[in-house]
PDB file of C-alpha atoms in Angstrom:
ATOM      1  CA  UNK L   1       0.308   0.115   0.373  1.00 76.00           C
ATOM      2  CA  UNK L   2       3.040   2.191  -0.190  1.00 81.00           C
ATOM      3  CA  UNK L   3       3.450   2.808   3.390  1.00 85.00           C
ATOM      4  CA  UNK L   4       7.060   2.537   4.857  1.00 80.00           C
ATOM      5  CA  UNK L   5       7.043  -0.196   7.380  1.00 75.00           C
ATOM      6  CA  UNK L   6      10.840  -0.162   8.076  1.00 78.00           C
ATOM      7  CA  UNK L   7      14.053   1.048   6.676  1.00 79.00           C
ATOM      8  CA  UNK L   8      17.913  -0.334   7.203  1.00 81.00           C
ATOM      9  CA  UNK L   9      21.387   0.970   6.623  1.00 81.00           C
ATOM     10  CA  UNK L  10      24.268  -1.665   6.296  1.00 81.00           C
ATOM     11  CA  UNK L  11      28.156  -0.671   6.158  1.00 80.00           C
ATOM     12  CA  UNK L  12      30.156  -3.199   4.611  1.00 80.00           C
ATOM     13  CA  UNK L  13      33.735  -3.763   5.888  1.00 79.00           C
ATOM     14  CA  UNK L  14      36.661  -6.163   5.061  1.00 82.00           C
ATOM     15  CA  UNK L  15      36.814  -7.459   8.710  1.00 78.00           C
ATOM     16  CA  UNK L  16      34.712  -6.935  11.522  1.00 73.00           C
ATOM     17  CA  UNK L  17      35.440  -4.005  14.020  1.00 78.00           C
ATOM     18  CA  UNK L  18      37.360  -4.371  17.033  1.00 80.00           C
ATOM     19  CA  UNK L  19      34.947  -4.581  20.230  1.00 81.00           C
ATOM     20  CA  UNK L  20      34.925  -2.227  22.893  1.00 75.00           C
ATOM     21  CA  UNK L  21      35.531  -2.935  26.262  1.00 75.00           C
ATOM     22  CA  UNK L  22      32.821  -5.415  27.682  1.00 73.00           C
ATOM     23  CA  UNK L  23      30.055  -3.576  29.127  1.00 75.00           C
ATOM     24  CA  UNK L  24      29.684  -2.120  32.740  1.00 83.00           C
ATOM     25  CA  UNK L  25      26.954  -4.250  34.405  1.00 84.00           C
ATOM     26  CA  UNK L  26      24.001  -2.618  35.707  1.00 87.00           C
ATOM     27  CA  UNK L  27      23.743  -1.377  39.621  1.00 84.00           C
ATOM     28  CA  UNK L  28      21.939  -2.870  42.269  1.00 89.00           C
ATOM     29  CA  UNK L  29      20.547  -5.890  40.555  1.00 94.00           C
ATOM     30  CA  UNK L  30      17.691  -7.658  42.512  1.00 94.00           C
ATOM     31  CA  UNK L  31      16.611 -11.219  41.662  1.00 93.00           C
ATOM     32  CA  UNK L  32      13.590 -11.332  39.310  1.00 90.00           C
ATOM     33  CA  UNK L  33      11.231 -13.806  40.749  1.00 84.00           C
ATOM     34  CA  UNK L  34       8.417 -14.360  38.262  1.00 86.00           C
ATOM     35  CA  UNK L  35       8.261 -16.994  35.492  1.00 88.00           C
ATOM     36  CA  UNK L  36      10.153 -15.812  32.026  1.00 90.00           C
ATOM     37  CA  UNK L  37       8.071 -17.871  29.928  1.00 92.00           C
ATOM     38  CA  UNK L  38       4.143 -18.710  29.204  1.00 86.00           C
ATOM     39  CA  UNK L  39       3.561 -15.242  31.096  1.00 78.00           C
ATOM     40  CA  UNK L  40       5.683 -12.747  30.384  1.00 80.00           C
ATOM     41  CA  UNK L  41       7.141 -13.931  27.274  1.00 90.00           C
ATOM     42  CA  UNK L  42       4.945 -15.718  24.225  1.00 88.00           C
ATOM     43  CA  UNK L  43       7.942 -17.572  23.065  1.00 91.00           C
ATOM     44  CA  UNK L  44       7.304 -21.352  22.070  1.00 91.00           C
ATOM     45  CA  UNK L  45      10.008 -23.892  22.782  1.00 93.00           C
ATOM     46  CA  UNK L  46      12.310 -23.222  20.336  1.00 93.00           C
ATOM     47  CA  UNK L  47      12.777 -19.635  20.709  1.00 95.00           C
ATOM     48  CA  UNK L  48      13.114 -20.255  24.855  1.00 96.00           C
ATOM     49  CA  UNK L  49      16.893 -19.447  24.664  1.00 97.00           C
ATOM     50  CA  UNK L  50      17.053 -17.354  28.143  1.00 97.00           C
ATOM     51  CA  UNK L  51      18.625 -19.735  30.665  1.00 96.00           C
ATOM     52  CA  UNK L  52      18.862 -17.467  33.626  1.00 95.00           C
ATOM     53  CA  UNK L  53      17.429 -13.847  34.576  1.00 95.00           C
ATOM     54  CA  UNK L  54      20.411 -13.163  36.892  1.00 93.00           C
ATOM     55  CA  UNK L  55      18.947  -9.647  38.038  1.00 95.00           C
ATOM     56  CA  UNK L  56      17.203  -6.591  37.202  1.00 97.00           C
ATOM     57  CA  UNK L  57      17.234  -2.840  38.445  1.00 96.00           C
ATOM     58  CA  UNK L  58      16.090   0.411  37.092  1.00 96.00           C
ATOM     59  CA  UNK L  59      19.456   0.690  35.016  1.00 96.00           C
ATOM     60  CA  UNK L  60      19.073  -2.858  33.388  1.00 97.00           C
ATOM     61  CA  UNK L  61      19.303  -6.462  33.408  1.00 97.00           C
ATOM     62  CA  UNK L  62      21.583  -9.435  32.945  1.00 97.00           C
ATOM     63  CA  UNK L  63      21.099 -12.956  31.819  1.00 96.00           C
ATOM     64  CA  UNK L  64      22.614 -16.099  30.641  1.00 97.00           C
ATOM     65  CA  UNK L  65      21.007 -17.282  27.480  1.00 97.00           C
ATOM     66  CA  UNK L  66      22.059 -19.425  24.610  1.00 96.00           C
ATOM     67  CA  UNK L  67      22.531 -19.169  21.017  1.00 94.00           C
ATOM     68  CA  UNK L  68      22.246 -20.805  17.190  1.00 93.00           C
ATOM     69  CA  UNK L  69      24.569 -23.219  17.628  1.00 91.00           C
ATOM     70  CA  UNK L  70      23.443 -24.448  21.110  1.00 92.00           C
ATOM     71  CA  UNK L  71      19.839 -24.489  20.207  1.00 93.00           C
ATOM     72  CA  UNK L  72      20.765 -26.409  16.614  1.00 91.00           C
ATOM     73  CA  UNK L  73      19.091 -24.336  14.515  1.00 91.00           C
ATOM     74  CA  UNK L  74      20.305 -25.495  11.179  1.00 89.00           C
ATOM     75  CA  UNK L  75      20.654 -23.411   7.811  1.00 87.00           C
ATOM     76  CA  UNK L  76      23.316 -20.907   7.114  1.00 86.00           C
ATOM     77  CA  UNK L  77      23.291 -17.988   9.303  1.00 85.00           C
ATOM     78  CA  UNK L  78      25.669 -14.921   9.192  1.00 83.00           C
ATOM     79  CA  UNK L  79      24.457 -13.575  12.674  1.00 89.00           C
ATOM     80  CA  UNK L  80      23.223 -15.633  15.855  1.00 93.00           C
ATOM     81  CA  UNK L  81      19.586 -15.159  15.488  1.00 94.00           C
ATOM     82  CA  UNK L  82      18.898 -17.125  18.458  1.00 96.00           C
ATOM     83  CA  UNK L  83      21.260 -15.086  20.771  1.00 96.00           C
ATOM     84  CA  UNK L  84      19.885 -11.608  19.110  1.00 97.00           C
ATOM     85  CA  UNK L  85      16.185 -12.799  19.913  1.00 97.00           C
ATOM     86  CA  UNK L  86      17.312 -13.525  23.699  1.00 97.00           C
ATOM     87  CA  UNK L  87      18.824 -10.055  23.827  1.00 98.00           C
ATOM     88  CA  UNK L  88      15.223  -8.778  22.587  1.00 98.00           C
ATOM     89  CA  UNK L  89      13.331 -10.913  24.948  1.00 98.00           C
ATOM     90  CA  UNK L  90      15.319  -9.694  27.960  1.00 98.00           C
ATOM     91  CA  UNK L  91      14.712  -5.988  26.752  1.00 98.00           C
ATOM     92  CA  UNK L  92      11.123  -7.036  27.083  1.00 97.00           C
ATOM     93  CA  UNK L  93      11.278  -8.515  30.578  1.00 96.00           C
ATOM     94  CA  UNK L  94      13.291  -5.372  31.768  1.00 97.00           C
ATOM     95  CA  UNK L  95      10.593  -3.126  30.361  1.00 96.00           C
ATOM     96  CA  UNK L  96       8.147  -4.750  32.309  1.00 94.00           C
ATOM     97  CA  UNK L  97       9.917  -4.627  35.206  1.00 94.00           C
ATOM     98  CA  UNK L  98      10.301  -0.725  34.876  1.00 95.00           C
ATOM     99  CA  UNK L  99       7.510   0.269  33.633  1.00 94.00           C
ATOM    100  CA  UNK L 100       4.760  -2.834  33.744  1.00 90.00           C
ATOM    101  CA  UNK L 101       2.480  -4.520  30.954  1.00 87.00           C
ATOM    102  CA  UNK L 102       3.439  -6.346  28.038  1.00 91.00           C
ATOM    103  CA  UNK L 103       5.788  -4.855  25.252  1.00 94.00           C
ATOM    104  CA  UNK L 104       7.409  -5.439  22.210  1.00 95.00           C
ATOM    105  CA  UNK L 105      10.577  -4.238  20.141  1.00 96.00           C
ATOM    106  CA  UNK L 106       9.742  -1.666  18.051  1.00 95.00           C
ATOM    107  CA  UNK L 107      13.269  -0.395  16.358  1.00 96.00           C
ATOM    108  CA  UNK L 108      16.883  -1.267  16.809  1.00 96.00           C
ATOM    109  CA  UNK L 109      19.393   2.042  16.545  1.00 95.00           C
ATOM    110  CA  UNK L 110      22.514  -0.382  15.729  1.00 93.00           C
ATOM    111  CA  UNK L 111      23.581  -3.822  15.288  1.00 92.00           C
ATOM    112  CA  UNK L 112      27.693  -4.259  15.781  1.00 90.00           C
ATOM    113  CA  UNK L 113      28.916  -7.900  15.650  1.00 89.00           C
ATOM    114  CA  UNK L 114      32.633  -8.277  16.520  1.00 88.00           C
ATOM    115  CA  UNK L 115      33.589 -11.608  14.498  1.00 76.00           C
ATOM    116  CA  UNK L 116      31.982 -14.445  12.681  1.00 70.00           C
ATOM    117  CA  UNK L 117      32.422 -17.335  14.990  1.00 72.00           C
ATOM    118  CA  UNK L 118      29.028 -17.917  17.045  1.00 81.00           C
ATOM    119  CA  UNK L 119      29.234 -18.718  20.840  1.00 84.00           C
ATOM    120  CA  UNK L 120      29.583 -22.331  21.612  1.00 86.00           C
ATOM    121  CA  UNK L 121      28.271 -22.171  25.014  1.00 92.00           C
ATOM    122  CA  UNK L 122      26.483 -19.915  27.132  1.00 96.00           C
ATOM    123  CA  UNK L 123      26.632 -16.055  26.454  1.00 96.00           C
ATOM    124  CA  UNK L 124      26.189 -13.361  29.088  1.00 95.00           C
ATOM    125  CA  UNK L 125      23.730 -10.814  27.937  1.00 96.00           C
ATOM    126  CA  UNK L 126      24.131  -7.345  29.786  1.00 97.00           C
ATOM    127  CA  UNK L 127      21.547  -4.671  29.453  1.00 97.00           C
ATOM    128  CA  UNK L 128      21.418  -0.879  30.201  1.00 96.00           C
ATOM    129  CA  UNK L 129      18.583   1.189  29.818  1.00 97.00           C
ATOM    130  CA  UNK L 130      16.327   4.023  30.422  1.00 97.00           C
ATOM    131  CA  UNK L 131      12.823   4.880  30.612  1.00 97.00           C
ATOM    132  CA  UNK L 132      11.775   7.401  27.962  1.00 97.00           C
ATOM    133  CA  UNK L 133       8.205   7.617  29.014  1.00 96.00           C
ATOM    134  CA  UNK L 134       5.234   5.444  30.485  1.00 93.00           C
ATOM    135  CA  UNK L 135       5.390   3.143  27.434  1.00 95.00           C
ATOM    136  CA  UNK L 136       8.947   3.125  26.377  1.00 97.00           C
ATOM    137  CA  UNK L 137      12.063   2.202  26.976  1.00 98.00           C
ATOM    138  CA  UNK L 138      15.494   2.571  25.220  1.00 98.00           C
ATOM    139  CA  UNK L 139      18.444   0.456  26.046  1.00 97.00           C
ATOM    140  CA  UNK L 140      21.742  -0.976  24.565  1.00 96.00           C
ATOM    141  CA  UNK L 141      22.219  -4.952  24.800  1.00 97.00           C
ATOM    142  CA  UNK L 142      25.638  -6.677  24.795  1.00 96.00           C
ATOM    143  CA  UNK L 143      26.243 -10.306  24.328  1.00 95.00           C
ATOM    144  CA  UNK L 144      29.484 -11.877  25.981  1.00 93.00           C
ATOM    145  CA  UNK L 145      31.038 -15.023  25.603  1.00 92.00           C
ATOM    146  CA  UNK L 146      32.335 -17.500  28.091  1.00 92.00           C
ATOM    147  CA  UNK L 147      36.007 -16.500  27.202  1.00 89.00           C
ATOM    148  CA  UNK L 148      35.037 -12.836  28.244  1.00 88.00           C
ATOM    149  CA  UNK L 149      35.221 -11.602  24.527  1.00 87.00           C
ATOM    150  CA  UNK L 150      32.395  -9.377  23.428  1.00 91.00           C
ATOM    151  CA  UNK L 151      30.698 -10.785  20.753  1.00 92.00           C
ATOM    152  CA  UNK L 152      28.046  -8.288  19.533  1.00 93.00           C
ATOM    153  CA  UNK L 153      25.882  -5.721  20.535  1.00 95.00           C
ATOM    154  CA  UNK L 154      22.252  -3.987  19.725  1.00 96.00           C
ATOM    155  CA  UNK L 155      22.369  -0.077  20.373  1.00 95.00           C
ATOM    156  CA  UNK L 156      19.559   2.142  20.664  1.00 97.00           C
ATOM    157  CA  UNK L 157      16.651  -0.554  21.351  1.00 98.00           C
ATOM    158  CA  UNK L 158      13.408   0.893  21.527  1.00 98.00           C
ATOM    159  CA  UNK L 159      10.508  -0.935  23.515  1.00 97.00           C
ATOM    160  CA  UNK L 160       7.201   0.112  23.446  1.00 96.00           C
ATOM    161  CA  UNK L 161       4.309  -0.949  26.032  1.00 93.00           C
ATOM    162  CA  UNK L 162       1.413  -3.044  23.812  1.00 87.00           C
ATOM    163  CA  UNK L 163      -1.652  -0.972  24.277  1.00 82.00           C
ATOM    164  CA  UNK L 164      -3.561  -3.822  25.397  1.00 79.00           C
ATOM    165  CA  UNK L 165      -1.607  -4.420  28.427  1.00 70.00           C
ATOM    166  CA  UNK L 166      -1.604  -1.147  29.645  1.00 60.00           C
ATOM    167  CA  UNK L 167      -3.500  -0.196  32.828  1.00 53.00           C
ATOM    168  CA  UNK L 168      -6.098   2.235  32.478  1.00 47.00           C
ATOM    169  CA  UNK L 169      -4.886   5.491  34.628  1.00 47.00           C
ATOM    170  CA  UNK L 170      -1.397   4.245  34.257  1.00 45.00           C
TER     171      UNK L 170
END
């Protein structure tokens, strides 16, 4: 119908950029005592990649997840789609923690990959974010391998609460 639904810009390079320093973890993490899948998140078994939500705070969240290789997803992947989806799932959980309601990611400002090898084991996922309004958060999500190397980052991830889950008067 002529409506623009999404845009993207890709910057191609001869080799992957060098990663920045591993991210600083959010402060004052508290335990997350709710069930991750089934209530908070809608993802079916193949997309349930969060192994633990290690803590949440007003500044962010930290979790442990698995990627495409560990999930056994077949096919030719240029990015670790399972890990990236796990990071977005963490963003939904964090948004629910800080502003309530169920939410969906609506924009990604940037994706930065620091190599082509996928994680062979667990991935530490660190999210740092801020509340922008009563229905929107913005965060950066970092993915760190078991060896401590920064694998990739999602920057400027915007998450909006679903209108059907926002309580009247909030």
